[in-house]
Short mmCIF file of C-alpha atoms and ligand atoms in Angstrom, two decimals:
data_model
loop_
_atom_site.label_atom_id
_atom_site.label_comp_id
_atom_site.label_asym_id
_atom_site.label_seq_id
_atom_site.Cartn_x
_atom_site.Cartn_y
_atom_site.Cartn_z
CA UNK A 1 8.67 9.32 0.25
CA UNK A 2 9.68 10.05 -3.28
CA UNK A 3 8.10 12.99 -4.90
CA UNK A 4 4.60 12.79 -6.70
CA UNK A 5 3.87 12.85 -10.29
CA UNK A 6 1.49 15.18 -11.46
CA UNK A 7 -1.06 12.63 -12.04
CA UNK A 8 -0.48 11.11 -8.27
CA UNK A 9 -1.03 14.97 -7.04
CA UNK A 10 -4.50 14.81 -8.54
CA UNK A 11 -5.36 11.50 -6.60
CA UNK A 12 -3.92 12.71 -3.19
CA UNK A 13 -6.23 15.84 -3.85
CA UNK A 14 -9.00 14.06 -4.39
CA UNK A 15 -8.48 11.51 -1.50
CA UNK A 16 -7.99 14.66 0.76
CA UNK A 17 -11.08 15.81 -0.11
CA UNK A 18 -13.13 12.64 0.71
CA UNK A 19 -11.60 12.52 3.59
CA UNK A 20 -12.57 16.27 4.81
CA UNK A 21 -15.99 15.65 3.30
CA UNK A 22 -16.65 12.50 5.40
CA UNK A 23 -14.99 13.76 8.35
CA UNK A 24 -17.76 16.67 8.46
CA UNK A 25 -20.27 14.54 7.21
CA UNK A 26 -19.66 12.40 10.57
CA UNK A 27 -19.45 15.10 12.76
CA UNK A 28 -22.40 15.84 11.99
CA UNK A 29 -23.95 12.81 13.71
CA UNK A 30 -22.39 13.91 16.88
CA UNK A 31 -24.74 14.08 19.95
CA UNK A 32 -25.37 12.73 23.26
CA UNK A 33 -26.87 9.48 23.40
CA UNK A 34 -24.95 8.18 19.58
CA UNK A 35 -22.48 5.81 20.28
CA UNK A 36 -18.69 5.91 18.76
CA UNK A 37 -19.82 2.54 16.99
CA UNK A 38 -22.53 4.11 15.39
CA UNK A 39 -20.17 7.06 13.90
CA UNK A 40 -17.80 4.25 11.99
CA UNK A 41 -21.03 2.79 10.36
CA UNK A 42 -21.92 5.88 9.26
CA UNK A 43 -18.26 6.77 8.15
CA UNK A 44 -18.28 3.24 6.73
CA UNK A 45 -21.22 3.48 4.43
CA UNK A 46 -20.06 6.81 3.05
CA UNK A 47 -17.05 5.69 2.40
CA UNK A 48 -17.95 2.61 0.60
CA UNK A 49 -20.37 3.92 -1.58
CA UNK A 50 -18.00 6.30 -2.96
CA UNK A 51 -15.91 3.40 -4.27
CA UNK A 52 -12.90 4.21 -1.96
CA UNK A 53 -11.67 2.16 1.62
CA UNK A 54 -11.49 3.55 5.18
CA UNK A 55 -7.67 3.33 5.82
CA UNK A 56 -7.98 1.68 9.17
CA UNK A 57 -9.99 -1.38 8.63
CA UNK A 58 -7.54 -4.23 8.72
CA UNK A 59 -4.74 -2.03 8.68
CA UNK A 60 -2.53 -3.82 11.14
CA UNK A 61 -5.61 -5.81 12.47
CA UNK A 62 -7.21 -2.59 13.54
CA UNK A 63 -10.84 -3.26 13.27
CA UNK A 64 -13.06 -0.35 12.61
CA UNK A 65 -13.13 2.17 9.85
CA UNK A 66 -12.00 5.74 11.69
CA UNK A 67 -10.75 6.63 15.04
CA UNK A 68 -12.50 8.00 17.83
CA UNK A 69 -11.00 9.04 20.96
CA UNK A 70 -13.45 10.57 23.51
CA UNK A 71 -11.90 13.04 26.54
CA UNK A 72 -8.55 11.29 28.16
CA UNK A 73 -7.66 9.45 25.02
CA UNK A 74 -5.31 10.44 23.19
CA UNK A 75 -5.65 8.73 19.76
CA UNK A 76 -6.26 5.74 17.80
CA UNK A 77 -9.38 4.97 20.04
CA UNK A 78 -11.80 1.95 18.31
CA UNK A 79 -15.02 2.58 17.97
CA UNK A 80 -17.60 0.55 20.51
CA UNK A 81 -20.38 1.03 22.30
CA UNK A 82 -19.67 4.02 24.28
CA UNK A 83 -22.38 6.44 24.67
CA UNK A 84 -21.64 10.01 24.22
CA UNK A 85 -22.62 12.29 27.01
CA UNK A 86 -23.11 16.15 26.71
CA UNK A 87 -19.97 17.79 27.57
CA UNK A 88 -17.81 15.10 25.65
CA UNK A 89 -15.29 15.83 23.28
CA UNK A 90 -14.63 13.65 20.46
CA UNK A 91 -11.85 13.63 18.11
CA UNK A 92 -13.00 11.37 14.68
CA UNK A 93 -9.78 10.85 12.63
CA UNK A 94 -11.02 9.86 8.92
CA UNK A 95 -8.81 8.37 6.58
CA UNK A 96 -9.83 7.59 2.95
CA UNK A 97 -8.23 5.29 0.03
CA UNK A 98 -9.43 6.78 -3.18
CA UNK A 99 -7.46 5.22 -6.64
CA UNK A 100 -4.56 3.76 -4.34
CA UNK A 101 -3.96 7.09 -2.70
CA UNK A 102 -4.54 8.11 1.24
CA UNK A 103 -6.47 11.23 2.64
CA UNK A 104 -5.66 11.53 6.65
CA UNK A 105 -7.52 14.26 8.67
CA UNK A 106 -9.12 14.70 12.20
CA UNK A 107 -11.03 16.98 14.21
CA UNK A 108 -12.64 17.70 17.47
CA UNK A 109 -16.11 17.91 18.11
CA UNK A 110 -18.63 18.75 21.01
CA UNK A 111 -21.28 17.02 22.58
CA UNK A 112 -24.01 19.20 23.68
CA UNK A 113 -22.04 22.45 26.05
CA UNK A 114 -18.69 21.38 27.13
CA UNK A 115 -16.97 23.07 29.97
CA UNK A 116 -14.60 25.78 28.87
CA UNK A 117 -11.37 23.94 29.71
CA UNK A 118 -12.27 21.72 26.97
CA UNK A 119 -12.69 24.86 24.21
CA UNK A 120 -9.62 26.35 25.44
CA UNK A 121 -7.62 22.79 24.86
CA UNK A 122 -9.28 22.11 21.60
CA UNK A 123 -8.30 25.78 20.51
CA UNK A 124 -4.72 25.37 21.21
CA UNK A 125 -5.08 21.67 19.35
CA UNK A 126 -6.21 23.33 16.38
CA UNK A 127 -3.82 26.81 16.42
CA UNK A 128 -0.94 24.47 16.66
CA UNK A 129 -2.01 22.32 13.70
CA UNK A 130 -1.87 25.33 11.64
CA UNK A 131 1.13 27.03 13.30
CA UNK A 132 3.23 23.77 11.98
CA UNK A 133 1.30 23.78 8.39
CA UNK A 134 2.57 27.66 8.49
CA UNK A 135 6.25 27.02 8.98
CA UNK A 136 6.35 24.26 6.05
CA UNK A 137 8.58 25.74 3.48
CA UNK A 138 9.87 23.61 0.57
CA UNK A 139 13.35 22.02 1.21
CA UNK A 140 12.51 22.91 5.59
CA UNK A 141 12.71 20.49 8.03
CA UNK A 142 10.46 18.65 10.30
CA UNK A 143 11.76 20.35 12.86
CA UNK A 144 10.49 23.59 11.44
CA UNK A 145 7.27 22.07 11.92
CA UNK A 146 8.09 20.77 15.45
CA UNK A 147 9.51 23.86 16.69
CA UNK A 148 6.58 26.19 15.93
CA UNK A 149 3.92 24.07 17.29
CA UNK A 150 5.56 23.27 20.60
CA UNK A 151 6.56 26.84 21.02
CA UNK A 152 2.88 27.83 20.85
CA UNK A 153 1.49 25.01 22.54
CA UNK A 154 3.67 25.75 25.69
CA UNK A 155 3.27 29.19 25.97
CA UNK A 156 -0.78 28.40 26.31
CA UNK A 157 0.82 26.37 29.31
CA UNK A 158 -0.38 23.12 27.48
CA UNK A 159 1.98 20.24 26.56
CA UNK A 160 2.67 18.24 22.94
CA UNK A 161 2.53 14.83 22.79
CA UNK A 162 6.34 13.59 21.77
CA UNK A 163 5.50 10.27 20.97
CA UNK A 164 3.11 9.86 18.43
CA UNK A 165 3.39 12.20 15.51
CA UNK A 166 2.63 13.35 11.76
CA UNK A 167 3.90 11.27 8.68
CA UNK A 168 4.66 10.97 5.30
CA UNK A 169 1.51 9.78 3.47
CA UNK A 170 0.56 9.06 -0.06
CA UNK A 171 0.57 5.31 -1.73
CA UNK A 172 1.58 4.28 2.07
CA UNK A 173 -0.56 5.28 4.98
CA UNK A 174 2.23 5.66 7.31
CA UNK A 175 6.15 6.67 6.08
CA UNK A 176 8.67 8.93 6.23
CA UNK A 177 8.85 11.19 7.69
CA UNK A 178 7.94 10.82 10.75
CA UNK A 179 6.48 14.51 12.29
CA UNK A 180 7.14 15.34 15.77
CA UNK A 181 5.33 18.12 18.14
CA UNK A 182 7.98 19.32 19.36
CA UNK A 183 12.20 20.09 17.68
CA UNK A 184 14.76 22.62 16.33
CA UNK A 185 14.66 24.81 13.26
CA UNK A 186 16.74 23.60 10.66
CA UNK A 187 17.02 20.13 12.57
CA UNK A 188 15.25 16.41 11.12
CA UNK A 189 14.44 15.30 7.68
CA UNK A 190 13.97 17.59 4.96
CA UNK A 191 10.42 18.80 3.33
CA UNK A 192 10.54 17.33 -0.06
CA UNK A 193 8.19 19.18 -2.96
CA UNK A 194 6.02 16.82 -4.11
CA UNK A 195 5.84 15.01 -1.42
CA UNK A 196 3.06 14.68 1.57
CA UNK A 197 2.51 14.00 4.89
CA UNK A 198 0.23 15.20 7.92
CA UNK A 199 0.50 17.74 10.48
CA UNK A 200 -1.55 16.53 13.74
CA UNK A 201 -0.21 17.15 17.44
CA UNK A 202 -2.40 15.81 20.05
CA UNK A 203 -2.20 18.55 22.94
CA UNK A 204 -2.17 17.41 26.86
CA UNK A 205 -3.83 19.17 30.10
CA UNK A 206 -0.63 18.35 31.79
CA UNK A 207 2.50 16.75 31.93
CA UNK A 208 1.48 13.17 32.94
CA UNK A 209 3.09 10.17 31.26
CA UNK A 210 1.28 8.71 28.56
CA UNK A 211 -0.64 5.27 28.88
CA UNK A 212 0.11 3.00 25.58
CA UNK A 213 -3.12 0.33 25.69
CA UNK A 214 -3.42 -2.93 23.32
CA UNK A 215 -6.02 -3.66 21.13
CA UNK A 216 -7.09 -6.92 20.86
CA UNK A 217 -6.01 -8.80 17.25
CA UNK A 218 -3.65 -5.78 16.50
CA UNK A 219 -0.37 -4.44 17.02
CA UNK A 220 -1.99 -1.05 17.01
CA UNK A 221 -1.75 0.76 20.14
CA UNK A 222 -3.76 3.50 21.55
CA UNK A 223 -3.16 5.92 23.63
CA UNK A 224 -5.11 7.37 27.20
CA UNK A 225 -3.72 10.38 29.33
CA UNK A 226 -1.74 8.94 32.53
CA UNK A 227 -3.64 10.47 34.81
CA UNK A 228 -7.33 11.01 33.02
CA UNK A 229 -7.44 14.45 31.98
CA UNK A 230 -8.13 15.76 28.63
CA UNK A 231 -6.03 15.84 25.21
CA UNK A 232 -7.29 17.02 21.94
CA UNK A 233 -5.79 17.02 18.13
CA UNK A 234 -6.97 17.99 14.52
CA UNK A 235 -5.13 16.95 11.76
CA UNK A 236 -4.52 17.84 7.94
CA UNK A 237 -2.96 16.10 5.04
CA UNK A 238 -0.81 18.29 3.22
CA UNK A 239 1.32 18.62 0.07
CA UNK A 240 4.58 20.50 -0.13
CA UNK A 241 5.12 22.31 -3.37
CA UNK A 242 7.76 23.87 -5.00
CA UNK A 243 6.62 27.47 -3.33
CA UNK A 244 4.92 26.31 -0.31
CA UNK A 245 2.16 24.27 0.32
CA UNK A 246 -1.06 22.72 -0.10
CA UNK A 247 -3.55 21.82 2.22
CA UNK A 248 -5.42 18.53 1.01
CA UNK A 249 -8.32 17.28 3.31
CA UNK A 250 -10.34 20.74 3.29
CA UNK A 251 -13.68 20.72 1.61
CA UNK A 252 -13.76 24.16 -0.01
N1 MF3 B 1 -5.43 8.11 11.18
C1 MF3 B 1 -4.40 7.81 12.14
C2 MF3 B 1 -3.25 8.77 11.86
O1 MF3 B 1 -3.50 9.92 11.85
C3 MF3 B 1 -3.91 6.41 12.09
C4 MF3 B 1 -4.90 5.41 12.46
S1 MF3 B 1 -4.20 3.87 12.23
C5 MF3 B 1 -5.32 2.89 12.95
O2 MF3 B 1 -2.17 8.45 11.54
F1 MF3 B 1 -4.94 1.70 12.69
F2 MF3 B 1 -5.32 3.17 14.24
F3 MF3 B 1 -6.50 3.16 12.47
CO1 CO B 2 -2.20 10.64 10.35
CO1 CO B 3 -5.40 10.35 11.08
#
């Protein structure tokens, strides 16, 4: 990605925004008995009336506005007519188009109590999102990034997806770099300031292979466990500056 203009810093912070303040605002709907369907209307209709586009619609024939991947899946999960159940875990990925500029985040949530296997999981999802945001210096490397969440992943005994991965973002959705879970210090494509792009490992239970599923109409894939236990991920957008870096989809 080539670097931002001030300007185009300005639009990627407000894009981050809407997408943090959607993202809680449809977390917030999160219960037993809602279905996943019911969250992208709700995500839909915020977005829309802010004048800005849900990322996802139509992006590669995906058809619904956010992601929702409940328990065993991994990511990219469409939004249907499941029912949440208490003891669910949800993770809603958000992603916002505000004046031609992209705002990617995700989070976990809980349906009514969930067992404690599922708090310890989503812990260690969200620790290791901010381990790699923590070891982005300017003119690093991915594998700065990849190295320090896979090194505290594993010693929780969990395990980093290696597949799927962060990404540049910014007039593009999805571009380089591409962000893996997992790699050596000093290794992979540089951290340019002024440019963007996420931070969002989806943590496993285990070790099992993962299961890539089509989705009808698009060449969008998403992703189950192999063997039906849980994974969980969070995910920021963030800028790297000059001196370090900025975290974009937070509300504050
Ligand atoms: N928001 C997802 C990401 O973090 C991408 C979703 S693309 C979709 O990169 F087509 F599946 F919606
Ligand atoms: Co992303
Ligand atoms: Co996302």
């Amino acid at each position: 990605m080539t670097p931002l203009k001030s300007n185009e810093i300005r639009k990627m912070e407000a894009a981050g925004r809407m997408a943090a303040e959607c993202l809680q605002y449809v977390g917030g709907f999160v219960k037993a008995g809602t279905t996943t369907e019911e969250l992208d209307q709700i995500a839909y209709d915020w977005i829309m009336s802010r004048e800005a586009t849900p990322a996802p619609l139509g992006y590669h024939g995906f058809p619904k506005s956010i992601c929702t991947s409940v328990n065993n899946c991994i990511c990219h999960g469409v939004p249907d007519g499941t029912v949440l159940k208490d003891g669910d875990a949800i993770n809603i990925d958000v992603t916002c188009i505000k004046e031609g500029f992209h705002g990617d985040t995700s989070s976990m949530f809980f349906v009514g109590n969930v067992a404690n296997a599922v708090t310890k999981l989503s812990d260690c999802a969200f620790e290791a999102m901010h381990k790699g945001i923590e070891a982005i210096l300017p003119n690093g490397t991915v594998g700065d990034i990849g190295f320090a969440i896979n090194k505290f992943v594993t010693r929780k005994g969990y395990y980093p997806v290696k597949e799927i991965g962060g990404h540049g973002i910014g007039a593009i959705f999805h571009g380089d770099p591409f962000v893996p879970s997992y790699g050596k210090k000093g290794k992979g494509e540089p951290l340019k300031p002024f440019t963007c792009l996420t931070v969002e490992p989806m943590i496993n239970e285990t070790e099992a292979p993962i299961k890539e599923l089509s989705i009808p109409g698009s060449s969008i894939k998403y992703y189950e466990t192999g063997d039906g236990t849980l994974s969980a991920q969070f995910e920021h957008t963030v800028l790297i500056t000059d001196s370090g870096y900025e975290i974009l989809t937070r509300t504050d």
